[in-house]
GROMACS .gro file of C-alpha atoms in nm:
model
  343
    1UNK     CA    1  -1.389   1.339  -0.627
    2UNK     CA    2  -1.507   0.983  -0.725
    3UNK     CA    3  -1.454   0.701  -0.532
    4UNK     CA    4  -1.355   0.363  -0.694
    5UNK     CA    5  -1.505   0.110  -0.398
    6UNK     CA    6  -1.557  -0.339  -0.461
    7UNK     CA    7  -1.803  -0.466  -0.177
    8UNK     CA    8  -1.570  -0.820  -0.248
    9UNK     CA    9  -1.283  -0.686  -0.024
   10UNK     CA   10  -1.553  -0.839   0.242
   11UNK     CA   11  -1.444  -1.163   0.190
   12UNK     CA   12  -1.109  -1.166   0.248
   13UNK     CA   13  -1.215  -1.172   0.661
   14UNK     CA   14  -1.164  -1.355   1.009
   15UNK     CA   15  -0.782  -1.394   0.936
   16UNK     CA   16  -0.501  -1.456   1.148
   17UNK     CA   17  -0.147  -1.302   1.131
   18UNK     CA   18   0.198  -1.425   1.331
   19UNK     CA   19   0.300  -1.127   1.537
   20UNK     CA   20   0.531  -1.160   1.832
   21UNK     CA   21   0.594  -1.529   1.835
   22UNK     CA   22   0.202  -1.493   1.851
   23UNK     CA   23  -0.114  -1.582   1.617
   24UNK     CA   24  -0.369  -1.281   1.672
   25UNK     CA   25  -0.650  -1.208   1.475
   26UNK     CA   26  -0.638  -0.962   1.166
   27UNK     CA   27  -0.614  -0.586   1.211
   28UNK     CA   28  -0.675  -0.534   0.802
   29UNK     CA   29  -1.022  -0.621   0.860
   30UNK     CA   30  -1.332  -0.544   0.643
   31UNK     CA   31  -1.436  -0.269   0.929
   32UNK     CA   32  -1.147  -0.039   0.766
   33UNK     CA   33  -1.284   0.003   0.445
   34UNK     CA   34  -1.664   0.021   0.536
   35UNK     CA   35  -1.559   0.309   0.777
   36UNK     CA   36  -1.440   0.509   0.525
   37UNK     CA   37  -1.711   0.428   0.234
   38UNK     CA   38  -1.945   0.512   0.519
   39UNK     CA   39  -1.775   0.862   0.574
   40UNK     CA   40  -1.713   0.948   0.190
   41UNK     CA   41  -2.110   0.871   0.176
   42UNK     CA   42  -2.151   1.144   0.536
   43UNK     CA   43  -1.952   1.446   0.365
   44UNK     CA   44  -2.069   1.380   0.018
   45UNK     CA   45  -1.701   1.353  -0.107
   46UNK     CA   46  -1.854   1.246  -0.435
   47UNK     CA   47  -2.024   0.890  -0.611
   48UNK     CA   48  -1.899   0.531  -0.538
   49UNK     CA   49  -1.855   0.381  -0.853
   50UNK     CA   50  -1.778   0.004  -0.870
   51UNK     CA   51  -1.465  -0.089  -1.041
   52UNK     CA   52  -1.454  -0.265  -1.419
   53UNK     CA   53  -1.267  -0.579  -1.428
   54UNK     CA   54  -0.863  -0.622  -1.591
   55UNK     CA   55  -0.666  -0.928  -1.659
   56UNK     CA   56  -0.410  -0.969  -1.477
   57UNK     CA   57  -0.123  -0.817  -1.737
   58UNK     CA   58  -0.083  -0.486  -1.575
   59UNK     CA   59   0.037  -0.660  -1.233
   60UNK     CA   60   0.251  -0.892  -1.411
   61UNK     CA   61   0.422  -0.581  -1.532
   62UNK     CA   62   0.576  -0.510  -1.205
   63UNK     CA   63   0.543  -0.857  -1.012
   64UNK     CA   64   0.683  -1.158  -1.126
   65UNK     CA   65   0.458  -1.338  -1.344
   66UNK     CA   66   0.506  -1.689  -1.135
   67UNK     CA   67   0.427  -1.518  -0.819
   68UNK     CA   68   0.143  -1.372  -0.966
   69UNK     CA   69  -0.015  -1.655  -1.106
   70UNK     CA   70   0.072  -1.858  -0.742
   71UNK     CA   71  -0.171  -1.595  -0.576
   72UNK     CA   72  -0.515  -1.762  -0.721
   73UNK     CA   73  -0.435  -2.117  -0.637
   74UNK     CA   74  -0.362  -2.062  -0.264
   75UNK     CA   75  -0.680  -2.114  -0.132
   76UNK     CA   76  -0.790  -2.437  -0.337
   77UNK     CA   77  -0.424  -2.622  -0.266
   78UNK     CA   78  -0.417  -2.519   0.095
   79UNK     CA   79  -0.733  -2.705   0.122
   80UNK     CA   80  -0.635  -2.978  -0.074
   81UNK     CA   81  -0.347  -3.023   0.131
   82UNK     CA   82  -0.575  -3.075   0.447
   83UNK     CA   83  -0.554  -2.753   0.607
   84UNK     CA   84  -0.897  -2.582   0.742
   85UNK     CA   85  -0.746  -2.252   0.913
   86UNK     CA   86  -0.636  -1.898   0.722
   87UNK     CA   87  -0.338  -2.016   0.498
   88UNK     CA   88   0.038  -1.864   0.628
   89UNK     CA   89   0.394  -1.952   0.597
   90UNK     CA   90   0.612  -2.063   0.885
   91UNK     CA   91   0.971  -2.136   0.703
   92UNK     CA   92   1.118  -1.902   0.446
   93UNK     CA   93   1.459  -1.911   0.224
   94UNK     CA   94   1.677  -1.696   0.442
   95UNK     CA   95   2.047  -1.667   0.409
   96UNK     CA   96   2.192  -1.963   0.348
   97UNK     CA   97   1.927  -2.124   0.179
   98UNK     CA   98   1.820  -2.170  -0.166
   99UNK     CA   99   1.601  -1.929  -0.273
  100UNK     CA  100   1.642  -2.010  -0.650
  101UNK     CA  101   1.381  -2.330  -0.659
  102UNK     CA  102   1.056  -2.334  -0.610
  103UNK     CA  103   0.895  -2.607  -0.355
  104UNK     CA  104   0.604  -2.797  -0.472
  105UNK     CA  105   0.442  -2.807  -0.134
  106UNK     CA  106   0.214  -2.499  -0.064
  107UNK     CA  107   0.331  -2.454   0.262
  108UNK     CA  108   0.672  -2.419   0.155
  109UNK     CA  109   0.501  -2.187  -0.115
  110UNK     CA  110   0.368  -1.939   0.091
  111UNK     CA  111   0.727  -1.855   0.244
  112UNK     CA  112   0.896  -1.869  -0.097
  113UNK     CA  113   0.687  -1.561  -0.196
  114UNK     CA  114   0.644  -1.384   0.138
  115UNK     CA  115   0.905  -1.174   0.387
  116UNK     CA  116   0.667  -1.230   0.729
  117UNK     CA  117   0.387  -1.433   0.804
  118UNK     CA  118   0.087  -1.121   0.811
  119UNK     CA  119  -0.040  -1.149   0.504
  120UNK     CA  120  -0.306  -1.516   0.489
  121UNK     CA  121  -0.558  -1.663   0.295
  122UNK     CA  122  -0.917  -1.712   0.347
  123UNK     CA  123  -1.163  -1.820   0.089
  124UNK     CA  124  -1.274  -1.467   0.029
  125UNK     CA  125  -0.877  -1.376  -0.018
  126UNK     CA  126  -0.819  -1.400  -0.381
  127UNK     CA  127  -1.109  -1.190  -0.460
  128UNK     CA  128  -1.067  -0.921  -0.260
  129UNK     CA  129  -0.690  -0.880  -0.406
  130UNK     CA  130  -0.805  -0.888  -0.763
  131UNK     CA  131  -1.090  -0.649  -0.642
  132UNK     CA  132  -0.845  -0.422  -0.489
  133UNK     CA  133  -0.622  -0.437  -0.811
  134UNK     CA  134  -0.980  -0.340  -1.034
  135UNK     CA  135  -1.010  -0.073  -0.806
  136UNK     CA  136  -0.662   0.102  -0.821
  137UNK     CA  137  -0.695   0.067  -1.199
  138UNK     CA  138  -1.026   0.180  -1.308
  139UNK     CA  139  -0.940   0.535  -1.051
  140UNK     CA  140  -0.642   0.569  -1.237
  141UNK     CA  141  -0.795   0.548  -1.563
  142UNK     CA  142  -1.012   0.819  -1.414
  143UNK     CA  143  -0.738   1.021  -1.359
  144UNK     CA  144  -0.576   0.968  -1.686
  145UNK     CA  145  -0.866   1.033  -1.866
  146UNK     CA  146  -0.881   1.416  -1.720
  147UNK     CA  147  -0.981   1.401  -1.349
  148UNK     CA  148  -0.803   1.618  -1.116
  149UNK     CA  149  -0.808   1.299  -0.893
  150UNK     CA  150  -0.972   0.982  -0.787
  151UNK     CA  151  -0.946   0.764  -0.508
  152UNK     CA  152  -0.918   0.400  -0.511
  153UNK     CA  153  -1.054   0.294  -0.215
  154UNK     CA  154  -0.817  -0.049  -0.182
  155UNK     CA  155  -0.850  -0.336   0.062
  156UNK     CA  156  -0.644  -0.555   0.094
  157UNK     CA  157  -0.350  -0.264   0.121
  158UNK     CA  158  -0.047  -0.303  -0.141
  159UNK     CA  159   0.245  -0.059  -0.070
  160UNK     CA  160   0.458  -0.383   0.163
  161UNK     CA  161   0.403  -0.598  -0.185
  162UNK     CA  162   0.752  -0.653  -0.362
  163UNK     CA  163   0.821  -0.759  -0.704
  164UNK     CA  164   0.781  -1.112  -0.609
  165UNK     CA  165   0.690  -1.134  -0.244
  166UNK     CA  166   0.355  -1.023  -0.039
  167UNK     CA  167   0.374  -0.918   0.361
  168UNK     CA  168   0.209  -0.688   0.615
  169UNK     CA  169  -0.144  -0.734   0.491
  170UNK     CA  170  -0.002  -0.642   0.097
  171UNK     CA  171  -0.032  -0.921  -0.214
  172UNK     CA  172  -0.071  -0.687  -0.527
  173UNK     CA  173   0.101  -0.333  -0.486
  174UNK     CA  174  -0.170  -0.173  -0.619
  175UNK     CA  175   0.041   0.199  -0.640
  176UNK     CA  176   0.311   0.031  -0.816
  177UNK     CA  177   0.084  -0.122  -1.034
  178UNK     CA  178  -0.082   0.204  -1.125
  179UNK     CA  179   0.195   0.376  -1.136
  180UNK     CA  180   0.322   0.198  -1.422
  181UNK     CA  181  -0.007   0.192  -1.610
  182UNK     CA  182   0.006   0.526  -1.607
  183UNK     CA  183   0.363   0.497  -1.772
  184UNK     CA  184   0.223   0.223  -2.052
  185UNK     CA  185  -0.019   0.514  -2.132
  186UNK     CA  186   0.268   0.751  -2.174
  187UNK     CA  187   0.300   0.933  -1.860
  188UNK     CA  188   0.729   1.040  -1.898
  189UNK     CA  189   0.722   1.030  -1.504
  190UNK     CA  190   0.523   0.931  -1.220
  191UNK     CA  191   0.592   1.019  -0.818
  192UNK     CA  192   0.457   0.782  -0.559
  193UNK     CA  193   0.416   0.972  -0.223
  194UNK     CA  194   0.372   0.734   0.037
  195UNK     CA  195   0.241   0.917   0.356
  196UNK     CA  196   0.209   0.574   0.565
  197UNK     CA  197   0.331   0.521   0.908
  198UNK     CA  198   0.488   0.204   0.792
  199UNK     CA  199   0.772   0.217   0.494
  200UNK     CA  200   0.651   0.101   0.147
  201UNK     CA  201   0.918  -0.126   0.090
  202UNK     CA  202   0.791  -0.303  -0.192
  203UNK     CA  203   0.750   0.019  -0.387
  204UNK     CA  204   1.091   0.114  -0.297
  205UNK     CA  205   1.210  -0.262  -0.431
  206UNK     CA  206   1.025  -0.266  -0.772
  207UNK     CA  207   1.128   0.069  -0.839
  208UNK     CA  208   1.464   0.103  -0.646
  209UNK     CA  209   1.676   0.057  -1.027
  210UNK     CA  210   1.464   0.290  -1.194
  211UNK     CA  211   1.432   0.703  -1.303
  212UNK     CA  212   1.086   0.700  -1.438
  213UNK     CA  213   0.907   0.615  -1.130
  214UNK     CA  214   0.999   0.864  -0.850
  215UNK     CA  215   0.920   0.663  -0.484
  216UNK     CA  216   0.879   0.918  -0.141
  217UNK     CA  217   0.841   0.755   0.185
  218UNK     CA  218   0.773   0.907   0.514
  219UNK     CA  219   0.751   0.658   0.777
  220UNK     CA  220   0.895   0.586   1.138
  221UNK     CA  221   1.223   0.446   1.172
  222UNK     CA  222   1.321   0.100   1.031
  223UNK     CA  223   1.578   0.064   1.312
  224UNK     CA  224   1.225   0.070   1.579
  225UNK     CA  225   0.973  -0.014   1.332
  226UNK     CA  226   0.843  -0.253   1.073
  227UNK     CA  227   0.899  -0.377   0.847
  228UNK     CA  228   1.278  -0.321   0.987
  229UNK     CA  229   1.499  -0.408   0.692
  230UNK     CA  230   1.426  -0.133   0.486
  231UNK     CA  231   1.353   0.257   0.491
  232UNK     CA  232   1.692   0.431   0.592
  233UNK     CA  233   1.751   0.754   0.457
  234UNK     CA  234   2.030   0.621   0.276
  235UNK     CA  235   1.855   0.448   0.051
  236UNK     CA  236   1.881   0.671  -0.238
  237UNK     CA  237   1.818   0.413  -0.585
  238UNK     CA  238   2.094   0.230  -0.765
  239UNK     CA  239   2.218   0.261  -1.146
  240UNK     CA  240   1.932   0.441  -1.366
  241UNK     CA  241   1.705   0.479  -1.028
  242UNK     CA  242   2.037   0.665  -0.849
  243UNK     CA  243   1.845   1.000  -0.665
  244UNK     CA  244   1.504   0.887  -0.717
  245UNK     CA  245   1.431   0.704  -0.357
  246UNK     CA  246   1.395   0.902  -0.098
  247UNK     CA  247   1.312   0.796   0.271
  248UNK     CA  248   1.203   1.051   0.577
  249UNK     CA  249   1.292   0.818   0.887
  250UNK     CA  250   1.136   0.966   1.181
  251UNK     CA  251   1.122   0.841   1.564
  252UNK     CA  252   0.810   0.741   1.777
  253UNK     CA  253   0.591   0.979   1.874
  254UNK     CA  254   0.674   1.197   1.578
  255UNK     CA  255   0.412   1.512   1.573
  256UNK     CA  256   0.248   1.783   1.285
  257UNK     CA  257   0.571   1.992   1.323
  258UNK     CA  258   0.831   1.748   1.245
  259UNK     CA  259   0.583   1.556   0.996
  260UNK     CA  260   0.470   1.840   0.775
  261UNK     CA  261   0.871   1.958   0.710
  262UNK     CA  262   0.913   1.611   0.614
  263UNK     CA  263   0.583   1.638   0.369
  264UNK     CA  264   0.667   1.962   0.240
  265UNK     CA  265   1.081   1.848   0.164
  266UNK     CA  266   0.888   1.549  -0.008
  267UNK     CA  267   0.647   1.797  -0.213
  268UNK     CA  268   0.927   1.995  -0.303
  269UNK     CA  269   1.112   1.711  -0.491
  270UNK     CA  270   0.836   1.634  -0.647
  271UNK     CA  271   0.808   1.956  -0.804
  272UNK     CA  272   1.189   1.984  -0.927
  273UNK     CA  273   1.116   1.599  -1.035
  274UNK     CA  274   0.811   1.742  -1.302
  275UNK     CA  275   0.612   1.418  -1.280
  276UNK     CA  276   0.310   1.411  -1.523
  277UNK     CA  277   0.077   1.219  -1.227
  278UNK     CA  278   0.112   1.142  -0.835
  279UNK     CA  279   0.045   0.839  -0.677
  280UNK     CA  280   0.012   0.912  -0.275
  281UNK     CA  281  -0.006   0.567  -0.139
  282UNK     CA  282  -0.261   0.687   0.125
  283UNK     CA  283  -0.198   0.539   0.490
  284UNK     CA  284  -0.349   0.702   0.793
  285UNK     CA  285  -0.182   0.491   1.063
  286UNK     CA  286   0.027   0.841   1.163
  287UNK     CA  287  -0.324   0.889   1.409
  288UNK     CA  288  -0.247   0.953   1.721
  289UNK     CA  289  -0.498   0.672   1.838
  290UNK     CA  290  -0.431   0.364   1.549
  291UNK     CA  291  -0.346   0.078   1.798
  292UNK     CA  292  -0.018  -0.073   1.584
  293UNK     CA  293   0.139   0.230   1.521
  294UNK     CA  294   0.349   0.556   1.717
  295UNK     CA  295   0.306   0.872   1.548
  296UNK     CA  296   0.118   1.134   1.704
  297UNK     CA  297  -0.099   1.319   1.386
  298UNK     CA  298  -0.437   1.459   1.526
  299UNK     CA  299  -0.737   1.428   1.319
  300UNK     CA  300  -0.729   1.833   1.229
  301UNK     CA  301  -0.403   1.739   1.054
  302UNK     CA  302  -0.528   1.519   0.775
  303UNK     CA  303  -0.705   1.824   0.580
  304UNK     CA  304  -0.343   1.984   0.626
  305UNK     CA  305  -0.212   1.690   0.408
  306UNK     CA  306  -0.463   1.689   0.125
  307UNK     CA  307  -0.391   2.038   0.075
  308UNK     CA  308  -0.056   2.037   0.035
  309UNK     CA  309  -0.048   1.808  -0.182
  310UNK     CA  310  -0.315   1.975  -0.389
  311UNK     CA  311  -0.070   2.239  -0.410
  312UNK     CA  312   0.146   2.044  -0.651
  313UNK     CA  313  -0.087   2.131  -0.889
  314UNK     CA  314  -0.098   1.764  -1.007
  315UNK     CA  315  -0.300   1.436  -1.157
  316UNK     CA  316  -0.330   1.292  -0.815
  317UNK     CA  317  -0.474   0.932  -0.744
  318UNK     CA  318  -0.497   0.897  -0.380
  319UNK     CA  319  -0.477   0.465  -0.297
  320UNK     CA  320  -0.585   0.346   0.036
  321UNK     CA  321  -0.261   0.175   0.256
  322UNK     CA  322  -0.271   0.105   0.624
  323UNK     CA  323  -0.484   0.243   0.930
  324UNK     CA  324  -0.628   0.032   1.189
  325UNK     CA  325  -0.945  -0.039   1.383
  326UNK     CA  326  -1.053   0.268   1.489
  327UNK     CA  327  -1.356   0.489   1.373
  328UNK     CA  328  -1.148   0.755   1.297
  329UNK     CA  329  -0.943   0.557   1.001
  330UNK     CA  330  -1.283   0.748   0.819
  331UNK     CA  331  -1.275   1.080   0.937
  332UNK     CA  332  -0.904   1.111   0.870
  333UNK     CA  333  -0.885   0.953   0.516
  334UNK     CA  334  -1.158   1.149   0.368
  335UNK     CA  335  -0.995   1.435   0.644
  336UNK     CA  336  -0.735   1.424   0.379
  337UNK     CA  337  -0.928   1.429   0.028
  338UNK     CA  338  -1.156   1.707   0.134
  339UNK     CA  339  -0.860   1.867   0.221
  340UNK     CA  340  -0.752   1.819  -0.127
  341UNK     CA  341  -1.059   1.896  -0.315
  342UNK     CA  342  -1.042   2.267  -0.117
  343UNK     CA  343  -0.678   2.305  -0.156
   0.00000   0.00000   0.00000
């Protein structure tokens, strides 16, 4: 299996996010992705191949094309506004507020286009999301070109990225992105399986209206868990996307057992769905050991996943998410392509 890896995700480092009524440092840190390059090289998964630059045309076909264009300045008017720390929010347009007009003020900015206050700028920042978006791209071009599958190796994550808001470490939503490429090239259907610990809920918002795009989430509880305000099980799509969302809300401390029936219900829509390509938005936060999260996979489990889905029989492009600060974020992601390759 090739993997699509940009050493510019680097950049885009010593960062600060508001958790708790607290400013901590980072956990999406550059450590994550050189974990798993480093463990893709180990088991000789297959090459690293550096990804070919887009424009920017295939994001602005799910995200607003203001918000999109807002993500490149950030940086260079945070500075000119006088600021020297990682750019974040601290006010956004909640109820009761306009939400319709867009501030001037960068600071204001930031909260128009966010939902929470952990996803900041650096210097490094912009180019690691537009390397990120290369990356998710050029593997799916892989993919739609005749591999089995490819994995874009993304940092920053995407999968908490909404049609015109970032959040939870996400500014492009890479899967969403390729997901409709893959559409443009005239894929009838596409099925995004995300397998994070935390719900994709801005795949489920660009998509949530729509039949084409088929969104799976398994994830723990929104009532217990970020990002909180969406991810019920009742959240089945509206108008043309009515039946196509599909949430797995599970509890804290979740194990295999009650995580695999939730993987293989998943797996089995997707088969009655017929998709021509799968997307599995590839989180491994569901270990046992990731410090932000409360699901209780074991590292033997992750070959478990990459097999099953293998057994869809399916273009698969596999697009890094979430997993935290522990050596094993490597051992469990590739854990779940080898898995795949031998399923």
């Amino acid at each position: 299996m090739k993997t699509i890896f940009s050493p510019l995700h680097a950049g885009h480092s010593d960062t600060l996010e508001l958790v708790a009524g607290e400013l901590v440092p980072g956990f999406e840190k550059p450590s994550r992705a050189e974990f798993i390059k480093a463990r893709v090289e180990s088991e000789r998964l297959g090459p690293i191949l550096p990804p070919e630059a887009h424009d920017l045309s295939a994001a602005k076909r799910v995200h607003a094309a203001d918000y999109i264009d807002f993500l490149p300045t950030v940086w260079s008017a945070w500075e000119a506004a006088g600021h020297s720390g990682p750019a974040l929010p601290f006010v956004w347009p909640t109820r009761g507020l306009r939400g319709d007009v867009r501030p001037h003020a960068t600071e204001a900015r930031l909260g128009f286009y966010s939902f929470d206050g952990g996803a900041p700028f650096v210097q490094g920042t912009w180019d690691a999301i537009k390397s990120s978006y290369d990356v998710a791209l050029t593997a799916a071009a892989l993919v739609n070109n005749g591999e089995r599958a490819a994995f874009a190796l993304c940092r920053p994550p995407g999968h908490h990225a909404g049609s015109a808001f970032m959040g939870g470490y996400c500014y492009i939503n890479n899967a969403a992105v390729a997901a409709q490429w893959f559409r443009d090239q005239g894929a009838a259907r596409v099925s995004i399986l995300d397998v994070d610990y935390h719900h994709g809920n801005g795949t489920q918002e660009i998509f949530y209206a729509r039949g084409d795009v088929q969104v799976l989430n398994l994830h723990c509880d929104p009532l217990t868990e970020y990002p909180f305000f969406l991810g019920h099980a009742d959240e089945r799509g509206q108008d043309a996307g009515e039946g196509f969302n599909h949430n797995y809300p599970m509890p804290a401390g979740t194990t295999w057992e009650r995580w695999s029936a939730a993987l293989d219900d998943a797996c089995a829509r997707i088969t009655d769905y017929g998709p021509d390509a799968v997307i599995v938005s590839l989180g491994v936060d569901t270990f046992e050991k990731d410090p932000i999260s409360e699901f209780k996979l074991k590292s033997s489990d992750y070959p478990l996943i990459g097999r099953r889905i293998a057994g869809l029989s399916l273009p698969t492009l596999f697009v890094m998410e979430g997993g935290y600060a522990v050596e094993e974020i490597g051992i469990n992601t590739v854990g779940v392509l080898t898995g795949f390759e031998g399923g």
